XYZ file of C-alpha atoms in Angstrom:
783
model
C 23.173 47.083 6.439
C 26.317 46.369 8.471
C 26.163 42.739 7.373
C 26.012 43.776 3.719
C 29.068 46.009 4.139
C 31.038 43.162 5.679
C 29.969 40.948 2.799
C 31.266 43.358 0.198
C 34.489 43.866 2.125
C 35.114 40.138 2.338
C 34.620 39.632 -1.371
C 37.093 42.405 -2.127
C 39.642 40.949 0.263
C 39.053 37.417 -1.015
C 39.888 38.587 -4.523
C 43.279 39.686 -3.189
C 44.155 36.435 -1.451
C 42.428 33.070 -1.365
C 42.621 32.241 2.325
C 41.495 33.936 5.502
C 42.443 33.215 9.094
C 39.602 32.720 11.581
C 40.194 31.422 15.090
C 43.626 30.203 14.016
C 41.940 28.025 11.418
C 42.464 28.353 7.655
C 39.655 28.359 5.124
C 40.430 28.007 1.451
C 37.913 29.289 -1.024
C 37.609 27.057 -4.101
C 35.777 27.516 -7.373
C 32.903 25.374 -6.118
C 33.009 25.635 -2.337
C 35.367 25.643 0.641
C 38.159 23.575 2.120
C 39.068 23.794 5.798
C 40.315 21.773 8.729
C 38.603 21.333 12.108
C 38.577 18.769 14.907
C 41.474 16.852 13.345
C 39.565 16.504 10.079
C 40.034 17.861 6.580
C 36.661 19.008 5.307
C 35.617 19.844 1.780
C 32.359 21.659 0.914
C 31.614 21.210 -2.784
C 28.546 22.482 -4.651
C 27.530 19.912 -7.254
C 24.749 22.236 -8.382
C 22.755 25.117 -6.935
C 20.662 22.732 -4.823
C 23.168 19.949 -4.129
C 26.152 20.164 -1.774
C 28.718 17.449 -1.170
C 30.420 17.345 2.242
C 33.577 15.232 2.275
C 35.516 14.604 5.488
C 38.712 12.647 6.094
C 41.074 12.341 9.069
C 43.503 15.255 9.027
C 46.465 14.658 6.778
C 45.088 11.351 5.460
C 43.563 12.081 2.050
C 41.449 9.390 0.426
C 40.254 9.144 -3.182
C 36.622 8.017 -3.073
C 35.069 6.401 -6.148
C 31.296 6.325 -5.741
C 29.258 3.331 -6.852
C 26.027 5.351 -6.895
C 26.904 8.875 -7.999
C 27.061 9.397 -11.750
C 26.466 13.165 -11.802
C 29.426 15.521 -12.050
C 29.722 18.944 -10.456
C 28.164 21.751 -12.498
C 29.631 25.205 -12.644
C 27.699 27.088 -9.979
C 27.776 30.801 -9.216
C 28.712 31.187 -5.548
C 29.009 34.052 -3.092
C 31.397 33.948 -0.128
C 30.545 35.860 3.054
C 31.699 36.279 6.632
C 29.391 36.547 9.617
C 31.344 37.022 12.821
C 33.420 33.902 13.270
C 31.427 32.007 10.647
C 32.028 31.605 6.936
C 29.157 31.300 4.498
C 29.089 30.113 0.912
C 25.824 30.431 -0.954
C 24.322 29.616 -4.321
C 21.037 30.895 -5.677
C 19.226 28.158 -3.766
C 21.224 27.068 -0.689
C 23.598 28.668 1.771
C 26.078 26.727 3.859
C 27.532 28.122 7.081
C 30.636 26.542 8.596
C 32.163 26.817 12.038
C 35.861 26.197 11.591
C 36.414 25.701 15.296
C 33.825 22.956 15.895
C 33.454 21.534 12.403
C 29.730 22.298 12.503
C 28.005 22.848 9.153
C 24.544 24.405 8.849
C 22.351 24.409 5.764
C 19.838 27.176 5.050
C 17.501 28.022 2.225
C 18.162 31.258 0.378
C 15.792 33.160 2.671
C 17.864 32.177 5.704
C 15.585 29.475 7.114
C 17.621 26.716 8.753
C 17.148 23.330 7.131
C 19.691 21.034 8.813
C 22.690 21.116 11.123
C 25.694 18.815 10.716
C 26.569 18.727 14.418
C 29.390 20.568 16.096
C 31.892 17.862 17.086
C 29.439 15.434 15.458
C 31.792 13.446 13.207
C 34.152 10.792 14.515
C 36.794 8.596 12.889
C 37.670 5.659 15.145
C 40.607 3.573 13.837
C 39.738 -0.061 13.199
C 41.407 -3.042 11.603
C 39.218 -4.185 8.721
C 40.379 -7.656 7.785
C 44.021 -6.605 7.943
C 43.525 -3.186 6.338
C 43.667 -0.024 8.475
C 40.287 1.679 8.275
C 37.838 3.624 10.440
C 34.498 3.319 12.064
C 32.941 6.528 10.726
C 30.082 8.341 12.367
C 28.255 11.528 11.301
C 25.579 13.168 13.441
C 22.907 15.709 12.475
C 20.420 17.872 14.359
C 16.805 18.001 13.191
C 13.828 19.987 14.387
C 11.927 18.281 17.192
C 8.778 17.581 15.158
C 10.415 17.193 11.754
C 9.144 14.083 9.972
C 11.601 12.114 7.842
C 11.300 9.213 5.419
C 13.405 6.895 3.315
C 16.111 4.719 4.967
C 14.873 1.801 2.881
C 12.242 -0.876 2.589
C 11.660 -1.750 6.232
C 8.826 -4.147 7.035
C 7.855 -2.697 10.400
C 4.602 -0.977 9.362
C 5.990 2.496 10.112
C 6.144 5.468 7.775
C 7.789 8.368 9.596
C 11.339 7.253 10.460
C 11.838 9.562 13.453
C 12.935 7.930 16.719
C 13.927 4.672 15.079
C 17.095 2.628 14.797
C 18.059 0.284 11.971
C 20.915 -2.098 11.371
C 21.475 -1.385 7.700
C 22.409 -4.737 6.220
C 20.699 -5.695 2.975
C 19.110 -9.110 3.172
C 16.019 -10.864 1.873
C 13.068 -8.561 2.779
C 15.356 -5.799 4.099
C 16.637 -3.227 1.616
C 18.503 -0.206 2.985
C 20.276 2.896 1.752
C 21.822 5.494 4.118
C 19.411 8.243 3.129
C 16.586 10.264 4.611
C 14.164 12.830 3.206
C 12.601 15.577 5.314
C 9.191 17.223 5.084
C 11.183 20.470 4.986
C 12.115 19.660 1.409
C 15.671 18.356 1.648
C 17.407 14.980 1.769
C 20.771 13.556 2.807
C 22.492 10.651 1.063
C 25.450 9.315 3.054
C 27.444 7.617 0.302
C 28.597 4.465 2.041
C 28.022 0.773 1.138
C 29.196 -0.907 4.311
C 27.009 -2.663 6.830
C 25.888 0.435 8.723
C 23.730 1.799 11.474
C 21.003 4.420 11.249
C 19.837 5.919 14.506
C 17.485 8.778 15.295
C 16.602 9.946 18.795
C 15.714 13.308 20.362
C 19.415 14.179 20.624
C 20.505 13.525 17.050
C 20.217 11.561 13.831
C 23.336 9.626 12.873
C 24.844 7.277 10.328
C 27.668 4.980 11.358
C 29.621 2.632 9.143
C 32.986 1.514 7.900
C 35.258 3.517 5.622
C 37.991 6.061 5.091
C 35.761 9.128 4.765
C 32.432 10.614 5.691
C 30.902 11.503 2.343
C 27.377 12.847 2.040
C 25.221 14.881 -0.311
C 22.761 17.476 0.933
C 19.998 18.031 -1.632
C 17.419 20.785 -1.331
C 14.389 20.484 -3.570
C 11.851 22.555 -1.584
C 9.461 19.576 -1.662
C 9.625 15.812 -2.110
C 9.325 15.994 -5.894
C 12.178 18.475 -5.995
C 14.316 16.272 -3.763
C 13.729 13.190 -5.911
C 14.707 15.149 -9.002
C 17.990 16.066 -7.287
C 18.581 12.443 -6.268
C 18.199 11.323 -9.866
C 20.317 14.130 -11.234
C 23.012 12.892 -8.861
C 22.619 9.113 -9.117
C 20.889 8.568 -12.463
C 17.515 9.075 -14.062
C 15.046 6.231 -14.378
C 14.681 4.922 -17.951
C 11.290 4.070 -19.385
C 10.253 0.455 -19.227
C 8.377 -1.010 -22.205
C 4.595 -0.844 -22.261
C 4.294 -4.585 -21.657
C 6.104 -4.226 -18.323
C 2.979 -2.501 -16.954
C 0.718 -5.434 -17.798
C 0.039 -8.482 -15.625
C 2.842 -10.977 -14.739
C 2.166 -14.611 -13.817
C 4.753 -16.702 -11.999
C 5.155 -19.503 -9.480
C 7.904 -21.398 -7.710
C 8.392 -23.013 -10.234
C 7.308 -24.115 -13.762
C 9.108 -27.446 -14.126
C 9.317 -27.644 -17.914
C 8.754 -25.558 -20.997
C 5.281 -26.950 -21.686
C 3.985 -26.094 -18.216
C 4.548 -22.345 -18.499
C 3.430 -22.305 -22.135
C 0.186 -24.049 -21.205
C -0.406 -21.494 -18.437
C -0.183 -18.746 -21.023
C -2.476 -20.613 -23.421
C -5.080 -21.071 -20.705
C -5.040 -17.335 -19.893
C -5.616 -16.685 -23.603
C -8.443 -19.248 -23.743
C -10.108 -17.646 -20.709
C -9.535 -14.185 -22.201
C -7.986 -12.956 -18.965
C -5.297 -10.365 -19.775
C -1.668 -11.388 -19.350
C 1.597 -9.974 -20.695
C 4.416 -11.863 -18.973
C 5.262 -15.322 -17.683
C 8.327 -15.834 -15.500
C 10.571 -18.872 -15.321
C 11.920 -19.459 -11.822
C 14.892 -21.579 -10.783
C 16.178 -25.056 -11.725
C 15.550 -24.946 -15.435
C 19.223 -25.959 -15.679
C 20.544 -29.560 -15.551
C 20.431 -31.180 -12.116
C 23.450 -33.464 -12.001
C 22.829 -36.434 -9.743
C 19.702 -34.594 -8.581
C 21.960 -32.232 -6.666
C 22.462 -28.494 -7.011
C 26.120 -28.672 -7.933
C 25.213 -27.157 -11.331
C 23.228 -24.379 -9.698
C 22.675 -21.402 -12.008
C 24.595 -22.842 -14.971
C 22.563 -20.495 -17.205
C 21.812 -23.406 -19.507
C 18.764 -25.620 -20.043
C 18.074 -29.183 -18.974
C 17.628 -31.120 -22.227
C 14.818 -33.323 -20.932
C 12.645 -30.640 -19.392
C 13.552 -27.830 -21.803
C 14.383 -29.696 -25.011
C 13.918 -26.710 -27.328
C 14.112 -23.470 -25.318
C 14.333 -21.321 -28.438
C 11.048 -22.743 -29.730
C 9.550 -22.320 -26.250
C 10.251 -18.583 -26.231
C 9.144 -18.251 -29.852
C 5.799 -19.809 -28.917
C 5.439 -17.396 -26.004
C 6.087 -14.502 -28.370
C 3.587 -15.854 -30.916
C 0.986 -15.692 -28.165
C 1.888 -12.008 -27.711
C 3.513 -12.465 -24.336
C 6.990 -11.985 -22.879
C 9.363 -14.100 -20.813
C 11.442 -13.160 -17.777
C 13.919 -15.789 -16.669
C 15.733 -16.060 -13.350
C 19.470 -15.848 -12.910
C 21.370 -15.857 -9.613
C 24.654 -14.336 -8.443
C 25.907 -17.644 -7.065
C 27.240 -20.632 -9.021
C 27.495 -24.286 -8.143
C 30.930 -25.964 -8.323
C 29.902 -28.025 -11.370
C 29.420 -24.916 -13.576
C 31.844 -23.450 -16.091
C 31.217 -19.992 -14.633
C 32.316 -21.066 -11.181
C 35.456 -22.646 -12.504
C 36.463 -19.494 -14.382
C 35.628 -17.218 -11.471
C 37.602 -19.457 -9.118
C 40.607 -19.433 -11.414
C 40.542 -15.633 -11.627
C 39.889 -15.160 -7.893
C 36.527 -13.532 -8.570
C 34.478 -15.549 -6.083
C 33.526 -14.365 -2.585
C 34.088 -17.561 -0.661
C 30.990 -18.015 1.454
C 28.069 -20.362 0.838
C 25.024 -18.912 -0.852
C 21.690 -20.414 -1.853
C 20.829 -23.246 -2.050
C 22.047 -24.918 1.158
C 24.624 -27.686 0.879
C 25.121 -27.099 -2.835
C 28.555 -25.509 -2.684
C 27.222 -22.484 -4.587
C 29.141 -19.237 -3.991
C 28.622 -15.682 -5.259
C 30.833 -13.927 -7.765
C 32.604 -10.650 -6.988
C 30.323 -8.006 -8.514
C 32.731 -5.257 -7.465
C 35.270 -6.409 -10.038
C 34.411 -4.816 -13.427
C 35.912 -7.756 -15.300
C 33.722 -10.157 -13.308
C 30.607 -8.272 -14.436
C 31.667 -8.756 -18.043
C 32.380 -12.449 -17.552
C 28.985 -12.957 -15.910
C 27.284 -11.324 -18.884
C 29.303 -13.330 -21.413
C 27.857 -16.566 -20.056
C 24.379 -15.124 -19.588
C 24.264 -13.741 -23.107
C 25.573 -16.904 -24.734
C 23.487 -19.314 -22.666
C 20.203 -17.406 -22.565
C 19.773 -13.889 -23.983
C 21.381 -14.284 -27.390
C 20.242 -17.906 -27.551
C 16.521 -17.752 -26.753
C 15.756 -14.025 -26.914
C 14.082 -13.636 -23.524
C 12.617 -10.233 -22.675
C 13.958 -9.535 -19.223
C 15.601 -10.855 -16.088
C 14.600 -11.947 -12.653
C 17.652 -11.351 -10.464
C 17.031 -13.354 -7.326
C 19.113 -13.301 -4.125
C 20.871 -10.052 -5.001
C 21.875 -9.330 -1.380
C 23.060 -12.184 -1.761
C 21.748 -15.037 0.432
C 24.300 -16.105 3.024
C 24.166 -19.772 4.080
C 26.128 -21.287 6.991
C 27.062 -17.798 8.104
C 30.290 -17.183 10.013
C 31.270 -13.709 11.287
C 34.637 -14.107 9.582
C 32.843 -14.221 6.231
C 32.599 -10.439 6.385
C 36.412 -10.356 6.337
C 36.471 -12.008 2.921
C 38.130 -9.913 0.228
C 36.383 -8.317 -2.739
C 37.838 -6.186 -5.503
C 37.014 -3.064 -3.454
C 37.920 -4.265 0.033
C 36.374 -6.448 2.696
C 32.902 -7.827 2.078
C 31.535 -5.947 5.114
C 32.777 -2.650 3.659
C 30.753 -2.963 0.430
C 27.999 -5.516 1.094
C 25.051 -3.152 0.716
C 26.168 -2.214 -2.794
C 26.019 -5.796 -4.086
C 22.617 -5.564 -5.765
C 23.453 -2.194 -7.305
C 26.542 -3.574 -9.046
C 24.905 -6.865 -10.085
C 22.038 -4.965 -11.722
C 24.458 -2.523 -13.329
C 26.525 -5.285 -14.927
C 23.540 -6.951 -16.575
C 21.737 -3.765 -17.624
C 24.739 -2.027 -19.150
C 26.017 -5.122 -20.933
C 22.591 -5.937 -22.363
C 22.205 -2.415 -23.702
C 25.628 -2.660 -25.294
C 24.662 -5.757 -27.307
C 21.012 -4.877 -28.018
C 19.677 -1.338 -27.729
C 16.470 -2.244 -29.608
C 14.912 -3.811 -26.519
C 14.470 -1.884 -23.267
C 15.963 -3.564 -20.250
C 13.564 -4.981 -17.678
C 14.947 -6.307 -14.406
C 13.070 -7.728 -11.437
C 15.401 -7.752 -8.446
C 15.178 -8.673 -4.756
C 17.307 -5.903 -3.313
C 18.434 -2.418 -4.172
C 20.439 0.663 -3.384
C 20.242 4.318 -4.385
C 21.287 4.606 -8.006
C 19.704 1.328 -9.039
C 16.887 3.216 -10.780
C 19.384 3.957 -13.563
C 19.293 0.311 -14.654
C 15.552 -0.222 -15.185
C 15.376 -2.299 -12.004
C 12.133 -3.088 -10.216
C 12.732 -4.211 -6.627
C 10.323 -6.617 -4.998
C 9.898 -6.916 -1.265
C 11.336 -10.406 -0.939
C 10.007 -13.747 0.217
C 7.314 -12.372 2.481
C 4.768 -14.441 4.367
C 1.190 -14.705 3.198
C -0.525 -12.903 6.080
C -2.747 -9.883 6.550
C -0.114 -8.290 8.757
C 2.486 -8.620 6.006
C 0.172 -7.126 3.412
C -0.298 -4.114 5.668
C 3.473 -3.727 6.072
C 4.061 -3.623 2.322
C 2.534 -0.180 1.862
C 4.691 2.093 4.078
C 7.738 0.011 3.113
C 7.062 0.694 -0.561
C 6.445 4.393 0.025
C 9.677 4.896 1.962
C 11.579 2.992 -0.709
C 10.221 5.131 -3.538
C 11.008 8.318 -1.591
C 14.665 7.355 -2.055
C 14.229 8.164 -5.744
C 13.832 4.537 -6.891
C 10.412 4.511 -8.576
C 9.934 0.817 -9.411
C 8.774 -1.535 -6.648
C 6.430 -4.525 -6.318
C 5.583 -7.491 -4.124
C 4.509 -11.116 -4.534
C 0.723 -10.889 -4.845
C -0.636 -13.066 -2.058
C 2.719 -13.299 -0.287
C 5.414 -15.848 -1.106
C 5.081 -18.453 1.677
C 1.449 -19.617 1.710
C 1.718 -23.041 3.335
C -0.369 -21.930 6.298
C -3.421 -21.799 4.021
C -3.232 -25.420 2.880
C -5.648 -26.439 5.592
C -9.332 -25.985 4.878
C -8.960 -25.949 1.128
C -5.759 -24.159 0.122
C -6.672 -21.938 -2.826
C -10.347 -22.461 -1.912
C -9.781 -21.354 1.691
C -12.064 -18.294 1.924
C -9.628 -16.249 4.019
C -6.705 -16.924 1.676
C -8.904 -16.063 -1.287
C -9.838 -12.760 0.310
C -6.221 -12.008 1.232
C -5.143 -12.797 -2.318
C -7.773 -10.520 -3.851
C -6.915 -7.651 -1.491
C -3.224 -8.101 -2.305
C -4.055 -8.118 -6.000
C -5.923 -4.833 -5.567
C -2.747 -3.378 -4.087
C -0.712 -4.929 -6.903
C -2.951 -3.330 -9.520
C -1.749 0.038 -8.216
C 1.936 -0.845 -7.913
C 4.520 -0.156 -10.618
C 4.597 -3.893 -11.437
C 1.558 -6.163 -11.066
C 2.951 -9.647 -10.482
C 1.466 -12.853 -9.043
C 3.997 -15.221 -7.508
C 4.468 -17.583 -4.605
C 5.157 -21.071 -3.329
C 3.080 -23.728 -1.541
C -0.085 -22.860 -3.489
C -0.369 -22.149 -7.238
C -1.509 -18.617 -8.078
C -2.989 -18.853 -11.572
C -6.510 -17.444 -11.570
C -8.341 -20.714 -12.275
C -6.922 -22.317 -9.137
C -9.232 -20.065 -7.094
C -12.441 -21.111 -8.876
C -14.238 -20.830 -12.191
C -15.479 -17.680 -13.845
C -18.668 -16.744 -12.027
C -17.183 -17.447 -8.605
C -16.513 -14.298 -6.578
C -12.767 -14.895 -6.272
C -12.172 -15.441 -9.988
C -14.372 -12.505 -10.942
C -12.758 -10.136 -8.454
C -9.298 -10.980 -9.762
C -10.362 -10.560 -13.363
C -11.960 -7.220 -12.521
C -8.703 -5.774 -11.216
C -6.522 -7.254 -13.918
C -8.822 -5.639 -16.474
C -8.869 -2.375 -14.519
C -5.075 -2.375 -14.656
C -5.169 -2.753 -18.442
C -7.807 -0.058 -18.869
C -5.454 2.336 -17.050
C -2.440 1.581 -19.266
C -2.627 4.960 -21.094
C -2.543 6.649 -17.681
C 0.209 4.348 -16.364
C 2.405 4.608 -19.456
C 2.059 8.377 -19.449
C 3.050 8.284 -15.789
C 6.093 6.231 -16.794
C 7.098 9.075 -19.093
C 6.610 11.533 -16.242
C 8.804 9.313 -14.040
C 11.569 9.167 -16.629
C 11.424 12.638 -18.161
C 10.336 14.718 -15.170
C 11.781 12.634 -12.303
C 8.253 11.707 -11.227
C 7.065 8.908 -8.947
C 4.498 6.115 -9.401
C 3.596 5.586 -5.741
C 3.286 9.044 -4.210
C 2.970 9.256 -0.408
C 0.474 11.951 0.540
C 3.303 14.177 1.783
C 4.397 14.635 -1.817
C 1.270 16.552 -2.797
C -0.175 17.643 0.546
C 2.778 18.322 2.834
C 1.032 21.385 4.311
C -1.618 19.061 5.723
C 0.268 17.783 8.765
C -1.985 14.766 9.099
C -0.338 13.357 5.989
C 3.045 13.274 7.714
C 2.127 10.049 9.506
C -0.060 8.405 6.835
C 1.759 5.522 5.199
C -1.188 3.245 4.389
C -2.519 5.181 1.392
C -0.937 7.023 -1.511
C -1.487 8.548 -4.915
C -0.803 6.284 -7.887
C 0.465 8.769 -10.409
C -0.669 12.294 -9.729
C -4.426 11.701 -9.666
C -5.586 8.405 -8.118
C -5.641 8.044 -4.326
C -5.394 4.372 -3.314
C -6.266 3.070 0.161
C -5.643 -0.718 0.109
C -7.776 -2.828 2.416
C -5.552 -4.888 4.726
C -8.012 -6.494 7.163
C -10.094 -9.646 6.862
C -13.871 -9.427 6.419
C -13.965 -5.684 5.962
C -16.806 -4.038 4.082
C -16.015 -0.467 5.091
C -12.616 1.180 5.159
C -11.405 4.481 6.642
C -9.811 6.815 4.117
C -8.236 10.167 4.873
C -8.756 12.652 2.050
C -6.144 15.415 2.339
C -7.251 19.003 2.548
C -6.298 21.245 -0.292
C -8.301 19.243 -2.818
C -11.766 17.968 -3.595
C -12.205 14.277 -4.263
C -14.398 11.868 -6.207
C -15.116 8.237 -5.409
C -13.834 6.359 -8.471
C -16.595 3.779 -8.275
C -19.616 5.996 -7.550
C -18.447 9.495 -8.630
C -19.539 10.778 -5.205
C -17.993 14.168 -4.453
C -16.210 14.690 -1.102
C -14.399 17.668 0.401
C -10.832 17.080 1.512
C -9.519 17.403 5.063
C -11.550 14.587 6.580
C -11.580 10.863 7.218
C -14.494 9.038 5.688
C -15.599 5.433 5.979
C -16.240 4.196 2.486
C -17.849 1.017 1.235
C -15.222 -1.604 0.426
C -16.811 -4.960 -0.425
C -14.393 -7.645 -1.545
C -14.407 -6.535 -5.184
C -13.809 -2.844 -4.396
C -10.640 -1.114 -3.237
C -11.152 2.497 -2.103
C -10.027 4.789 -4.934
C -10.497 8.555 -4.940
C -9.737 10.892 -7.813
C -8.395 14.373 -7.192
C -10.540 17.189 -8.596
C -8.983 18.597 -11.748
C -7.733 15.189 -12.845
C -7.852 14.096 -16.467
C -7.653 10.325 -16.826
C -7.550 8.385 -20.111
C -9.222 4.974 -20.178
C -7.927 2.432 -22.664
C -9.580 -0.412 -24.581
C -10.455 -3.900 -23.341
C -7.417 -5.999 -24.301
C -5.795 -9.373 -23.640
C -2.270 -7.963 -23.720
C -0.865 -4.471 -23.630
C -0.383 -3.844 -27.358
C -3.383 -5.762 -28.692
C -5.273 -2.621 -29.720
C -4.233 0.882 -30.652
C -5.397 3.768 -28.509
C -7.565 5.136 -31.293
C -10.786 5.355 -29.307
C -10.009 6.501 -25.769
C -12.405 7.647 -23.095
C -11.106 10.728 -21.279
C -12.566 11.352 -17.828
C -12.438 14.932 -16.541
C -13.080 15.417 -12.834
C -14.300 18.986 -12.360
C -13.708 21.233 -9.365
C -10.205 22.503 -10.159
C -8.052 23.356 -13.121
C -6.066 20.426 -14.411
C -3.883 19.049 -17.143
C -2.622 15.713 -18.415
C -0.049 14.724 -21.032
C -0.911 11.586 -23.006
C 2.397 10.002 -23.963
C 2.905 7.465 -26.760
C 5.914 5.925 -28.497
C 6.994 2.670 -30.149
C 6.486 0.838 -26.833
C 9.773 -1.079 -26.600
C 13.019 0.531 -27.757
C 15.208 3.465 -26.829
C 14.137 5.736 -29.683
C 12.263 7.869 -27.169
C 15.671 9.067 -26.000
C 16.129 10.522 -29.505
C 12.815 12.398 -29.344
C 10.815 9.789 -31.270
C 7.525 9.962 -29.359
C 4.384 12.079 -29.211
C 2.593 14.008 -26.492
C -0.958 15.305 -26.498
C -1.649 17.805 -23.714
C -5.119 18.243 -22.262
C -5.842 21.351 -20.189
C -9.028 21.917 -18.209
C -10.201 25.419 -17.271
C -12.638 24.752 -14.451
C -14.061 28.278 -14.283
C -14.868 28.479 -17.986
C -15.549 24.741 -18.321
C -13.316 24.640 -21.378
C -11.082 21.742 -22.329
C -8.156 22.503 -24.603
C -6.486 19.714 -26.550
C -3.231 21.241 -27.706
C -1.310 20.613 -30.909
C 0.309 17.213 -30.811
C 4.009 17.443 -30.032
C 6.459 15.116 -31.749
C 5.888 12.023 -33.825
C 6.956 8.403 -34.357
C 6.563 6.122 -37.396
C 3.522 4.109 -36.212
C 1.737 7.085 -34.671
C -2.019 7.447 -35.154
C -2.711 10.389 -37.440
C -6.281 10.720 -36.184
C -8.309 9.208 -33.393
C -11.546 9.515 -31.467
C -11.661 10.945 -27.970
C -14.791 10.347 -25.895
C -14.924 12.925 -23.118
C -16.882 12.463 -19.918
C -17.227 15.211 -17.319
C -17.629 14.062 -13.750
C -18.618 16.776 -11.322
C -20.299 17.868 -8.115
C -20.307 20.825 -5.753
C -20.480 21.730 -2.090
C -24.143 22.627 -2.107
C -25.073 19.343 -3.696
C -22.764 16.901 -1.961
C -22.996 13.555 -3.652
C -24.981 14.805 -6.637
C -23.392 14.003 -9.971
C -23.309 16.085 -13.109
C -22.083 14.304 -16.197
C -21.662 15.720 -19.644
C -20.033 14.045 -22.591
C -18.647 14.881 -25.990
C -16.898 13.047 -28.801
C -14.108 14.516 -30.879
C -12.143 13.356 -33.912
C -8.668 14.600 -33.133
C -6.157 15.054 -35.947
C -3.320 16.606 -33.972
C -4.438 20.223 -34.112
C -5.324 22.528 -31.217
C -8.978 22.135 -30.331
C -11.217 23.604 -27.633
C -14.367 22.076 -26.203
C -16.790 23.994 -24.001
C -19.020 22.029 -21.666
């Protein structure tokens, strides 16, 4: 009661004058937070929304105007209450309260009930003056205090086979196979994004968690979402929502390093069609451009060699006639023999270090210069996009590669300062330039970008990051899974890897593609790829097209075909998940902590995940394994996808996993649509879907459909059919169809299958089925 009185008194006084004196320190109340000075710093607390707080610190008396590369959200008007509590000042929204100590500079974050979430340490921020390539700057460090047993995730794609990032240290420098952002997410339902693009250091030990980098400010965003889904929604509200990719982007991609001419890739596509193995995309890797004097001086000229690609427009037209799409590679570096390089050199828009390939003289352009982004696109559009009408981009080396490295290279100037001060934002800006310029010239085709690096905010540009040029080993396959899960917990939903691993030369002995261990590794990796946001086969040393592993009827061919076809049968589920990702800030690859955080065993499990909200995937990552341990989280009942066997959650089981089976378990209450047998994603309409209902809990699913490849969905041109399962009454409700689009099915057949079991009859299956002609009107079915 005394505290409430003091609160009221403070508000009355604050209405009379806007500052109060505590411990000889001055706090200024603002419309969206607080300003104060402590420990020779000026500190600004700014509520961006009820759940999101920006903390901005600069050396005292040295203001700095920060322009974020990642943050696109703007502060929303937020109702705040200002309180005093002894020598502390508190500002609170309806979701978060922030307590500041104006003597020590400490900042504590609490939920609305008063439970402490995070402490920005007393005396925990330092600005150490440093000379950055001739410009006065600072080494900036910000420390935080976490609970002793608090698990955290994020930080980036780190290939160390670890999931929980506690007690780890990382040199945050984006390179091939290493993709970092200064961010962590806690099991307590909050995250911190330290908005800094310099080469940085993340360190967590029992004393503190800290970020350290280069800059003129310490600028971070505290986001409280109550759970991981809530956090990711706040990340995307701050840094950009993820657009929908076209339906074809969820089909199967075939690539290699490299197809040497236009006939080679076209013949690969024709052979897939002849074999009737589904395929949606072929990718053209490097050196399709002229090779002057057989050197790389014309590297990345964004033009076509006339001998090997005599009619590139016809080439792409033929690909399209076969109902497939083309992605084509483009790099950030240019050889000295290119027109792009000459223009960039003239306008001082080159960062003068050597990039890939070695000894070519290729150098990267300055992505931090807005005019350079436009120039890059002008050449790319004229030489490729507007010329041949390709369907997407493969942006390789977006860190970028650094050849003949010298420490002084980090001193090189960019439009925004030294290269070291902005390096980690390179991929973000490169992707932004291409995505935004493409949309400006053609908004009828959704942007699709495959990129080798990333940074928070890159989800806004339709980018799908792959894990880099990884080795073809069992150990590397195992490392992909927790790396992917930590990456997606940063709010970037699209991720993939080279199926089979990129460097496969070690398998050339004993048969290459016919080497039994490589075949098994490739199939296991493909099983993982089938449950990744992009399913893409690629690599060097050994070709990866399906027929190179044997003929139909051989176990390796058949196992691959099985999972490619499984991927296509799940397209209605995957595309609906894509809508959930875009519209509801959802996630494709969901670590178990997202749905089962109360089960503490999930806090350390990074080798299995939910794909969408229903399918638990436990990829096999060991050679000659016929059984695989799978932890099924408590709080749900589960069904073996292959056998329909019913299992209670909260236990580890050892399930059969022969080479053509990956452990998949379906959460009770799930409703999963199964699509038709097709050779490409849009071959058949979804007019005769099988709908599987896994009993044991209430559930719902929204079947999403649109025109498949344009931005009309942003204007509301799409349809949703909601299915709701009442497990007690055994009633399925198919609600009135919401929305419409010109090519929408007016009626269709749904074939329902109930899959069920119970505790007293563990393993027994009860199936019931029904068929319904659905015309868009609310319908109930009782089973």
